[in-house]
Short mmCIF file of C-alpha atoms in Angstrom, two decimals:
data_model
loop_
_atom_site.label_atom_id
_atom_site.label_comp_id
_atom_site.label_asym_id
_atom_site.label_seq_id
_atom_site.Cartn_x
_atom_site.Cartn_y
_atom_site.Cartn_z
CA UNK A 1 111.69 55.47 -14.72
CA UNK A 2 114.65 54.77 -12.45
CA UNK A 3 113.77 57.86 -10.48
CA UNK A 4 110.19 56.65 -10.06
CA UNK A 5 111.46 53.31 -8.76
CA UNK A 6 113.70 55.09 -6.29
CA UNK A 7 110.80 57.21 -5.01
CA UNK A 8 108.52 54.17 -4.67
CA UNK A 9 111.04 52.19 -2.66
CA UNK A 10 110.08 51.95 1.01
CA UNK A 11 112.56 53.60 3.33
CA UNK A 12 111.23 52.18 6.59
CA UNK A 13 112.85 49.31 8.45
CA UNK A 14 109.74 47.61 9.81
CA UNK A 15 110.32 44.57 7.55
CA UNK A 16 106.57 43.94 7.52
CA UNK A 17 104.77 42.18 4.70
CA UNK A 18 104.01 45.47 2.94
CA UNK A 19 107.71 46.33 2.97
CA UNK A 20 108.83 42.89 1.88
CA UNK A 21 106.43 43.11 -1.06
CA UNK A 22 108.49 45.98 -2.47
CA UNK A 23 111.60 43.79 -2.55
CA UNK A 24 110.09 41.15 -4.81
CA UNK A 25 111.87 40.82 -8.12
CA UNK A 26 110.25 42.06 -11.30
CA UNK A 27 109.76 38.58 -12.74
CA UNK A 28 108.14 37.26 -9.55
CA UNK A 29 105.88 40.31 -9.33
CA UNK A 30 104.79 39.91 -12.92
CA UNK A 31 104.01 36.23 -12.44
CA UNK A 32 102.17 36.74 -9.15
CA UNK A 33 100.30 39.84 -10.39
CA UNK A 34 99.95 40.81 -6.77
CA UNK A 35 99.16 44.52 -6.66
CA UNK A 36 95.58 45.33 -7.56
CA UNK A 37 93.33 48.33 -7.21
CA UNK A 38 91.28 48.36 -4.04
CA UNK A 39 88.06 46.45 -4.44
CA UNK A 40 88.57 45.62 -8.13
CA UNK A 41 90.16 42.85 -10.15
CA UNK A 42 92.31 45.12 -12.31
CA UNK A 43 95.99 44.25 -12.09
CA UNK A 44 98.37 47.12 -11.37
CA UNK A 45 100.74 47.06 -14.36
CA UNK A 46 103.15 49.69 -13.05
CA UNK A 47 106.84 48.64 -13.11
CA UNK A 48 107.19 49.12 -9.36
CA UNK A 49 105.21 47.93 -6.37
CA UNK A 50 103.55 50.25 -3.89
CA UNK A 51 105.35 49.63 -0.62
CA UNK A 52 104.52 51.42 2.63
CA UNK A 53 102.97 54.50 1.03
CA UNK A 54 99.99 54.34 -1.28
CA UNK A 55 97.04 56.39 -2.39
CA UNK A 56 94.54 55.64 0.36
CA UNK A 57 91.58 56.86 -1.67
CA UNK A 58 91.92 54.70 -4.78
CA UNK A 59 94.53 51.95 -4.38
CA UNK A 60 96.11 49.95 -1.65
CA UNK A 61 98.64 47.21 -1.24
CA UNK A 62 97.01 43.93 -2.15
CA UNK A 63 98.68 40.53 -2.59
CA UNK A 64 97.29 37.06 -3.13
CA UNK A 65 99.50 34.07 -3.86
CA UNK A 66 96.63 32.42 -5.73
CA UNK A 67 96.63 29.20 -3.69
CA UNK A 68 93.68 27.02 -4.76
CA UNK A 69 93.24 24.30 -2.16
CA UNK A 70 90.50 21.71 -1.62
CA UNK A 71 88.63 24.32 0.44
CA UNK A 72 88.13 26.54 -2.62
CA UNK A 73 87.07 23.91 -5.13
CA UNK A 74 83.44 23.58 -6.21
CA UNK A 75 82.95 19.85 -5.40
CA UNK A 76 79.99 19.63 -7.79
CA UNK A 77 80.41 15.90 -8.45
CA UNK A 78 80.91 15.12 -4.76
CA UNK A 79 77.75 16.98 -3.80
CA UNK A 80 75.77 15.28 -6.58
CA UNK A 81 76.92 11.81 -5.52
CA UNK A 82 76.10 12.54 -1.89
CA UNK A 83 72.63 13.79 -2.85
CA UNK A 84 71.90 10.71 -4.93
CA UNK A 85 73.03 8.45 -2.08
CA UNK A 86 70.64 10.14 0.34
CA UNK A 87 67.76 9.83 -2.13
CA UNK A 88 68.55 6.14 -2.69
CA UNK A 89 68.45 5.55 1.05
CA UNK A 90 65.10 7.33 1.41
CA UNK A 91 63.58 5.54 -1.57
CA UNK A 92 64.80 1.97 -1.00
CA UNK A 93 65.84 1.46 2.62
CA UNK A 94 63.92 3.86 4.85
CA UNK A 95 60.69 2.65 6.43
CA UNK A 96 58.13 5.35 5.67
CA UNK A 97 55.53 5.00 8.41
CA UNK A 98 55.03 8.63 9.34
CA UNK A 99 51.88 10.75 9.18
CA UNK A 100 50.87 12.60 6.03
CA UNK A 101 51.52 15.95 7.67
CA UNK A 102 55.04 14.94 8.70
CA UNK A 103 55.78 13.53 5.25
CA UNK A 104 54.60 16.76 3.65
CA UNK A 105 56.90 18.82 5.85
CA UNK A 106 59.81 16.49 5.23
CA UNK A 107 59.22 16.50 1.47
CA UNK A 108 59.17 20.31 1.35
CA UNK A 109 62.33 20.45 3.45
CA UNK A 110 64.04 18.02 1.05
CA UNK A 111 63.01 20.19 -1.92
CA UNK A 112 64.50 23.25 -0.23
CA UNK A 113 67.73 21.42 0.54
CA UNK A 114 68.12 20.20 -3.05
CA UNK A 115 67.59 23.74 -4.31
CA UNK A 116 70.17 25.07 -1.85
CA UNK A 117 72.71 22.44 -2.87
CA UNK A 118 72.20 23.26 -6.52
CA UNK A 119 72.55 26.98 -5.88
CA UNK A 120 75.64 26.69 -3.69
CA UNK A 121 77.45 24.62 -6.31
CA UNK A 122 76.17 26.12 -9.58
CA UNK A 123 75.12 29.78 -9.19
CA UNK A 124 77.74 32.32 -10.21
CA UNK A 125 79.75 34.08 -7.52
CA UNK A 126 78.81 37.49 -6.18
CA UNK A 127 81.09 40.41 -5.28
CA UNK A 128 82.04 39.07 -1.84
CA UNK A 129 84.60 36.29 -1.29
CA UNK A 130 84.91 35.92 2.47
CA UNK A 131 84.51 33.72 4.38
CA UNK A 132 83.78 31.69 1.23
CA UNK A 133 81.95 32.43 -2.04
CA UNK A 134 79.70 29.43 -1.31
CA UNK A 135 78.38 31.23 1.79
CA UNK A 136 77.17 34.17 -0.29
CA UNK A 137 75.69 31.81 -2.87
CA UNK A 138 73.80 30.20 0.02
CA UNK A 139 72.50 33.63 1.11
CA UNK A 140 71.29 34.26 -2.43
CA UNK A 141 69.45 30.92 -2.49
CA UNK A 142 67.89 31.59 0.92
CA UNK A 143 66.67 34.98 -0.30
CA UNK A 144 65.11 33.29 -3.35
CA UNK A 145 63.33 30.80 -1.07
CA UNK A 146 62.12 33.67 1.11
CA UNK A 147 60.77 35.44 -1.97
CA UNK A 148 58.98 32.26 -3.08
CA UNK A 149 57.42 31.94 0.39
CA UNK A 150 56.26 35.56 0.20
CA UNK A 151 54.71 34.98 -3.22
CA UNK A 152 52.88 31.91 -1.88
CA UNK A 153 51.56 33.97 1.05
CA UNK A 154 50.51 36.73 -1.35
CA UNK A 155 48.10 34.31 -3.06
CA UNK A 156 46.38 33.40 0.22
CA UNK A 157 43.82 35.22 2.28
CA UNK A 158 44.92 36.99 5.41
CA UNK A 159 43.34 34.36 7.67
CA UNK A 160 44.88 31.48 5.74
CA UNK A 161 48.29 33.18 5.82
CA UNK A 162 48.09 33.56 9.59
CA UNK A 163 47.09 29.94 10.07
CA UNK A 164 49.83 28.71 7.72
CA UNK A 165 52.38 30.06 10.15
CA UNK A 166 51.14 27.51 12.71
CA UNK A 167 52.93 24.83 10.70
CA UNK A 168 56.16 26.62 11.63
CA UNK A 169 55.24 27.43 15.23
CA UNK A 170 51.99 26.36 16.88
CA UNK A 171 52.02 29.45 19.09
CA UNK A 172 51.45 31.69 16.06
CA UNK A 173 48.11 32.51 14.45
CA UNK A 174 46.78 34.33 17.52
CA UNK A 175 45.95 38.05 17.77
CA UNK A 176 48.66 40.15 19.38
CA UNK A 177 47.91 42.45 22.30
CA UNK A 178 48.19 46.14 21.50
CA UNK A 179 51.45 47.47 22.90
CA UNK A 180 52.21 51.16 23.19
CA UNK A 181 55.56 52.42 24.45
CA UNK A 182 54.47 56.03 24.91
CA UNK A 183 51.91 55.82 27.70
CA UNK A 184 54.15 56.86 30.62
CA UNK A 185 56.95 59.12 29.36
CA UNK A 186 58.15 60.51 32.68
CA UNK A 187 61.92 60.18 32.63
CA UNK A 188 62.41 60.88 36.35
CA UNK A 189 59.80 59.79 38.91
CA UNK A 190 61.02 60.32 42.50
CA UNK A 191 59.36 58.17 45.13
CA UNK A 192 58.41 55.35 42.74
CA UNK A 193 58.78 51.90 44.38
CA UNK A 194 60.82 50.61 41.41
CA UNK A 195 63.19 53.59 41.48
CA UNK A 196 63.12 57.11 40.01
CA UNK A 197 64.44 55.88 36.62
CA UNK A 198 62.22 52.82 36.30
CA UNK A 199 60.84 53.93 32.89
CA UNK A 200 64.32 54.21 31.46
CA UNK A 201 65.47 50.90 32.96
CA UNK A 202 62.39 49.09 31.65
CA UNK A 203 63.25 50.12 28.09
CA UNK A 204 66.96 49.44 28.52
CA UNK A 205 66.88 45.77 27.51
CA UNK A 206 68.60 43.42 25.07
CA UNK A 207 67.02 45.27 22.15
CA UNK A 208 69.16 48.33 22.95
CA UNK A 209 72.35 46.33 22.44
CA UNK A 210 70.87 44.71 19.33
CA UNK A 211 69.93 48.18 18.03
CA UNK A 212 73.50 49.43 18.51
CA UNK A 213 75.02 46.37 16.83
CA UNK A 214 72.50 46.72 14.02
CA UNK A 215 73.62 50.24 13.24
CA UNK A 216 77.25 49.17 13.38
CA UNK A 217 76.41 46.63 10.68
CA UNK A 218 74.35 49.19 8.71
CA UNK A 219 77.32 51.57 8.71
CA UNK A 220 79.44 48.79 7.21
CA UNK A 221 76.78 48.38 4.53
CA UNK A 222 76.25 52.08 3.71
CA UNK A 223 79.80 53.34 4.39
CA UNK A 224 78.85 57.00 4.61
CA UNK A 225 78.29 59.17 7.70
CA UNK A 226 75.72 61.50 6.21
CA UNK A 227 73.62 58.80 4.58
CA UNK A 228 73.51 56.86 7.86
CA UNK A 229 72.42 59.96 9.75
CA UNK A 230 69.72 60.78 7.18
CA UNK A 231 68.30 57.26 7.27
CA UNK A 232 68.42 57.20 11.09
CA UNK A 233 66.56 60.49 11.49
CA UNK A 234 64.09 59.79 8.68
CA UNK A 235 63.08 56.48 10.24
CA UNK A 236 62.29 58.15 13.55
CA UNK A 237 60.27 60.77 11.66
CA UNK A 238 58.40 57.96 9.91
CA UNK A 239 57.63 56.39 13.28
CA UNK A 240 56.13 59.70 14.43
CA UNK A 241 54.23 59.92 11.16
CA UNK A 242 52.78 56.41 11.26
CA UNK A 243 52.02 56.02 14.96
CA UNK A 244 48.32 56.51 14.16
CA UNK A 245 48.51 53.24 12.15
CA UNK A 246 50.72 51.04 14.34
CA UNK A 247 50.49 51.46 18.13
CA UNK A 248 54.06 50.23 18.74
CA UNK A 249 55.39 53.22 16.77
CA UNK A 250 54.22 55.44 19.63
CA UNK A 251 57.27 55.96 21.83
CA UNK A 252 58.44 58.50 24.36
CA UNK A 253 60.42 61.43 23.01
CA UNK A 254 63.51 60.54 25.01
CA UNK A 255 63.25 56.92 23.84
CA UNK A 256 63.23 57.96 20.18
CA UNK A 257 65.64 60.86 20.09
CA UNK A 258 68.00 60.10 22.98
CA UNK A 259 68.17 56.32 23.31
CA UNK A 260 67.61 55.54 19.62
CA UNK A 261 69.14 58.39 17.61
CA UNK A 262 71.79 59.87 19.93
CA UNK A 263 72.88 56.69 21.71
CA UNK A 264 72.25 53.51 19.72
CA UNK A 265 72.25 54.91 16.18
CA UNK A 266 75.01 57.43 16.71
CA UNK A 267 77.39 55.14 18.59
CA UNK A 268 76.73 52.24 16.23
CA UNK A 269 77.30 54.46 13.19
CA UNK A 270 80.49 55.92 14.66
CA UNK A 271 81.94 52.49 15.45
CA UNK A 272 80.90 51.20 12.03
CA UNK A 273 82.51 54.10 10.18
CA UNK A 274 85.69 53.76 12.24
CA UNK A 275 85.75 50.13 11.15
CA UNK A 276 85.32 51.28 7.54
CA UNK A 277 88.19 53.76 7.94
CA UNK A 278 90.43 51.01 9.28
CA UNK A 279 89.55 48.62 6.46
CA UNK A 280 90.03 51.32 3.81
CA UNK A 281 93.72 51.78 4.74
CA UNK A 282 94.48 48.21 5.81
CA UNK A 283 96.83 46.30 3.50
CA UNK A 284 95.44 42.93 2.43
CA UNK A 285 98.01 40.16 1.99
CA UNK A 286 96.61 36.69 1.40
CA UNK A 287 98.65 33.49 1.56
CA UNK A 288 97.58 29.89 1.41
CA UNK A 289 97.27 28.20 4.79
CA UNK A 290 99.91 25.58 3.97
CA UNK A 291 102.32 28.26 2.76
CA UNK A 292 102.55 29.70 6.28
CA UNK A 293 105.26 27.95 8.32
CA UNK A 294 104.25 28.73 11.92
CA UNK A 295 101.18 27.42 13.76
CA UNK A 296 100.42 30.90 15.12
CA UNK A 297 100.47 32.21 11.55
CA UNK A 298 98.08 29.46 10.47
CA UNK A 299 95.65 30.30 13.30
CA UNK A 300 95.83 33.98 12.40
CA UNK A 301 95.15 33.13 8.75
CA UNK A 302 92.08 31.09 9.76
CA UNK A 303 90.74 34.05 11.75
CA UNK A 304 91.45 36.40 8.84
CA UNK A 305 89.25 34.22 6.64
CA UNK A 306 86.29 35.94 8.29
CA UNK A 307 87.54 39.42 7.35
CA UNK A 308 87.01 41.14 3.97
CA UNK A 309 89.04 40.00 0.99
CA UNK A 310 89.42 43.66 -0.06
CA UNK A 311 87.60 46.86 0.71
CA UNK A 312 85.87 49.47 -1.44
CA UNK A 313 84.98 52.83 0.10
CA UNK A 314 81.67 54.20 -1.20
CA UNK A 315 81.59 57.74 -2.52
CA UNK A 316 77.88 58.34 -2.92
CA UNK A 317 78.33 62.03 -3.81
CA UNK A 318 74.60 62.69 -3.60
CA UNK A 319 74.85 66.40 -4.42
CA UNK A 320 77.37 66.12 -7.26
CA UNK A 321 75.01 65.30 -10.14
CA UNK A 322 71.31 64.84 -10.69
CA UNK A 323 71.81 61.14 -11.45
CA UNK A 324 73.58 60.56 -8.13
CA UNK A 325 70.98 62.59 -6.23
CA UNK A 326 68.06 60.61 -7.66
CA UNK A 327 69.92 57.32 -7.13
CA UNK A 328 70.65 58.08 -3.47
CA UNK A 329 67.06 59.24 -2.88
CA UNK A 330 65.76 56.02 -4.43
CA UNK A 331 68.13 53.84 -2.39
CA UNK A 332 67.14 55.67 0.81
CA UNK A 333 63.43 55.20 0.04
CA UNK A 334 63.86 51.47 -0.61
CA UNK A 335 65.99 51.08 2.52
CA UNK A 336 63.36 52.76 4.71
CA UNK A 337 60.60 50.72 3.06
CA UNK A 338 62.43 47.51 3.97
CA UNK A 339 62.66 48.73 7.58
CA UNK A 340 58.95 49.59 7.75
CA UNK A 341 57.63 46.39 6.17
CA UNK A 342 59.13 44.39 9.04
CA UNK A 343 56.88 46.18 11.53
CA UNK A 344 53.79 45.96 9.30
CA UNK A 345 54.28 42.24 8.60
CA UNK A 346 54.60 41.56 12.35
CA UNK A 347 51.38 43.45 12.97
CA UNK A 348 49.38 41.96 10.09
CA UNK A 349 50.51 38.32 10.37
CA UNK A 350 50.41 38.30 14.20
CA UNK A 351 54.10 37.56 14.78
CA UNK A 352 55.36 38.65 18.23
CA UNK A 353 58.42 40.97 18.15
CA UNK A 354 60.80 38.54 19.94
CA UNK A 355 59.84 35.60 17.68
CA UNK A 356 62.68 33.86 15.86
CA UNK A 357 61.06 34.53 12.46
CA UNK A 358 61.66 38.26 12.93
CA UNK A 359 65.27 37.65 13.92
CA UNK A 360 65.80 35.37 10.92
CA UNK A 361 64.44 38.05 8.60
CA UNK A 362 66.69 40.71 10.13
CA UNK A 363 69.81 38.52 9.90
CA UNK A 364 69.00 37.48 6.33
CA UNK A 365 68.55 41.10 5.27
CA UNK A 366 71.85 41.98 6.94
CA UNK A 367 73.73 39.65 4.61
CA UNK A 368 71.74 39.98 1.40
CA UNK A 369 71.37 43.75 1.90
CA UNK A 370 75.14 44.16 2.06
CA UNK A 371 75.60 42.37 -1.26
CA UNK A 372 72.62 44.13 -2.86
CA UNK A 373 73.88 47.57 -1.85
CA UNK A 374 77.35 46.78 -3.22
CA UNK A 375 75.87 45.60 -6.52
CA UNK A 376 73.58 48.64 -6.69
CA UNK A 377 76.49 51.00 -6.07
CA UNK A 378 78.53 49.39 -8.84
CA UNK A 379 75.56 49.44 -11.22
CA UNK A 380 74.77 53.09 -10.51
CA UNK A 381 78.25 54.58 -10.61
CA UNK A 382 80.49 52.19 -12.57
CA UNK A 383 80.14 52.68 -16.31
CA UNK A 384 81.65 49.25 -16.98
CA UNK A 385 78.81 47.48 -15.12
CA UNK A 386 75.87 47.01 -17.50
CA UNK A 387 73.89 44.40 -15.57
CA UNK A 388 71.85 44.78 -12.39
CA UNK A 389 73.23 42.39 -9.76
CA UNK A 390 71.43 39.12 -9.04
CA UNK A 391 71.23 39.72 -5.28
CA UNK A 392 70.03 43.30 -5.78
CA UNK A 393 67.33 42.00 -8.13
CA UNK A 394 66.08 39.49 -5.55
CA UNK A 395 66.13 42.04 -2.71
CA UNK A 396 64.11 44.51 -4.80
CA UNK A 397 61.58 41.76 -5.55
CA UNK A 398 61.37 40.82 -1.85
CA UNK A 399 60.68 44.38 -0.72
CA UNK A 400 58.06 44.87 -3.44
CA UNK A 401 56.33 41.61 -2.47
CA UNK A 402 56.31 42.51 1.22
CA UNK A 403 54.70 45.85 0.41
CA UNK A 404 52.03 44.13 -1.72
CA UNK A 405 51.27 41.67 1.09
CA UNK A 406 50.70 44.58 3.49
CA UNK A 407 48.50 46.39 0.97
CA UNK A 408 46.43 43.28 0.24
CA UNK A 409 45.98 41.93 3.76
CA UNK A 410 45.33 45.14 5.71
CA UNK A 411 44.42 48.08 3.46
CA UNK A 412 42.40 49.61 6.30
CA UNK A 413 45.57 50.16 8.32
CA UNK A 414 47.76 51.18 5.39
CA UNK A 415 45.30 53.74 4.04
CA UNK A 416 44.25 55.21 7.37
CA UNK A 417 44.06 58.97 6.71
CA UNK A 418 46.95 61.01 8.00
CA UNK A 419 46.26 63.74 10.55
CA UNK A 420 46.22 67.22 8.97
CA UNK A 421 49.47 68.33 10.60
CA UNK A 422 51.26 65.20 9.35
CA UNK A 423 49.95 65.79 5.81
CA UNK A 424 51.10 69.41 5.93
CA UNK A 425 54.51 68.40 7.25
CA UNK A 426 55.20 65.90 4.46
CA UNK A 427 53.77 68.22 1.80
CA UNK A 428 56.13 71.00 2.87
CA UNK A 429 59.05 68.58 3.07
CA UNK A 430 58.51 67.02 -0.37
CA UNK A 431 57.87 70.37 -2.06
CA UNK A 432 61.02 71.80 -0.46
CA UNK A 433 63.06 68.84 -1.66
CA UNK A 434 61.63 69.20 -5.18
CA UNK A 435 62.39 72.93 -5.26
CA UNK A 436 65.93 72.33 -4.01
CA UNK A 437 66.45 69.63 -6.65
CA UNK A 438 65.36 71.94 -9.47
CA UNK A 439 67.41 74.83 -8.07
CA UNK A 440 70.58 72.80 -7.58
CA UNK A 441 70.43 70.70 -10.77
CA UNK A 442 68.64 73.01 -13.21
CA UNK A 443 71.51 72.78 -15.72
CA UNK A 444 71.40 68.97 -15.68
CA UNK A 445 67.63 69.04 -16.10
CA UNK A 446 67.79 71.40 -19.07
CA UNK A 447 70.56 69.39 -20.71
CA UNK A 448 68.49 66.23 -20.20
CA UNK A 449 65.53 67.78 -22.00
CA UNK A 450 67.83 68.88 -24.83
CA UNK A 451 69.45 65.46 -25.22
CA UNK A 452 66.02 63.80 -25.38
CA UNK A 453 64.64 66.28 -27.94
CA UNK A 454 63.92 65.06 -31.53
CA UNK A 455 66.27 67.70 -32.96
CA UNK A 456 69.23 66.42 -30.95
CA UNK A 457 68.33 62.80 -31.72
CA UNK A 458 68.30 63.55 -35.44
CA UNK A 459 71.64 65.38 -35.21
CA UNK A 460 73.17 62.44 -33.33
CA UNK A 461 71.82 59.98 -35.90
CA UNK A 462 73.25 61.98 -38.82
CA UNK A 463 76.65 62.24 -37.12
CA UNK A 464 76.67 58.49 -36.50
CA UNK A 465 75.79 57.72 -40.13
CA UNK A 466 78.52 60.04 -41.38
CA UNK A 467 81.05 58.32 -39.12
CA UNK A 468 80.02 54.87 -40.35
CA UNK A 469 80.12 55.94 -44.02
CA UNK A 470 83.57 57.46 -43.55
CA UNK A 471 84.78 54.33 -41.81
CA UNK A 472 83.56 52.13 -44.69
CA UNK A 473 85.29 54.33 -47.25
#
């Protein structure tokens, strides 16, 4: 044991926080319980601390002094008293002389706010802690409200649903002009009055930067190069496939494969994965704000509040086992469905692409999708997790409801027959994937049939009964 302690001792002279952590006494380390596995709550019970060298794949240096200030408390009673005071003012002191329409809007807004306050103070925490657990509880409540709004829309007719959106923005509820981005695909047009690269410059707008930032965020969500590439390419293939249904899916080849895939998607994914690599090896040392003596240290600690509390690298391992392969295929299908429903809802409900409702949906999915994917990963691959996460449950319900709205409101567009070459392409692709699955996982498939057979079930039952009888004796 002494030799292990000697090996674990840091030999560098940087005197940084990771080195100072190795010099903490045994009693202080035991009381602080500082070193934990990366991304988990399990305390590292080894008799020595990991100093400047650690296993970068599974553990990392993690310390938290456990400071619980006013900022981290629930404030349930304070919020309740404040809510009651507002209601007393509205009921007894406010002069209600507004129109019925305004009162209806205000009443619905008050109901939403009460629900959000209840959720922020009472719903259990999710897997993320930064910048504050209450923020992620708020995202969960907003996703529930969005799902309730979708369910309400699902019970309307398509015309009523379009007109309902006028209560949010009076400019909505009007048919959208058909927009196609693939009419003039000439990349270089010499002699044109707007310049030889006018087509490229017209498409190089704010959405290009938003597209790049979006894929940076998606890489932080997915945390895997290959899965990001597969989703990126598959979405462009789906756009090609479905351009006979939605005109705005029709784009120039260089717009799809150069600007989208090779520029925006690739650069965004690369930057996102580099960020993941940095966070996977970064030591996390958390101290209470009032435990930091210098003002510069306090400012740095405030900025760090908007960084992850810890980091878990995802190892999807899609080709390792049949269970992982099917799980990754299902996650990819749901992810692509969520991307497609945004375009179909815009088209069916007559919402212009730059409208703030579309941006709100994208930003909401960015936050709730990150939590849902983390919960799904833990549920799929962690044997200790027996419960599907609450945010993942809501996101799955949202995507299913959006699909049902599209199917109900515009079945003519959804069920437009595919061109023969598109049908042949997807038939060949799906059959090839099925054949590869059987070829690569035939042993897992056969063992699955054996384990589910009545003979094996009877053998397992008899062995269990013998074990219980022997234990009672």
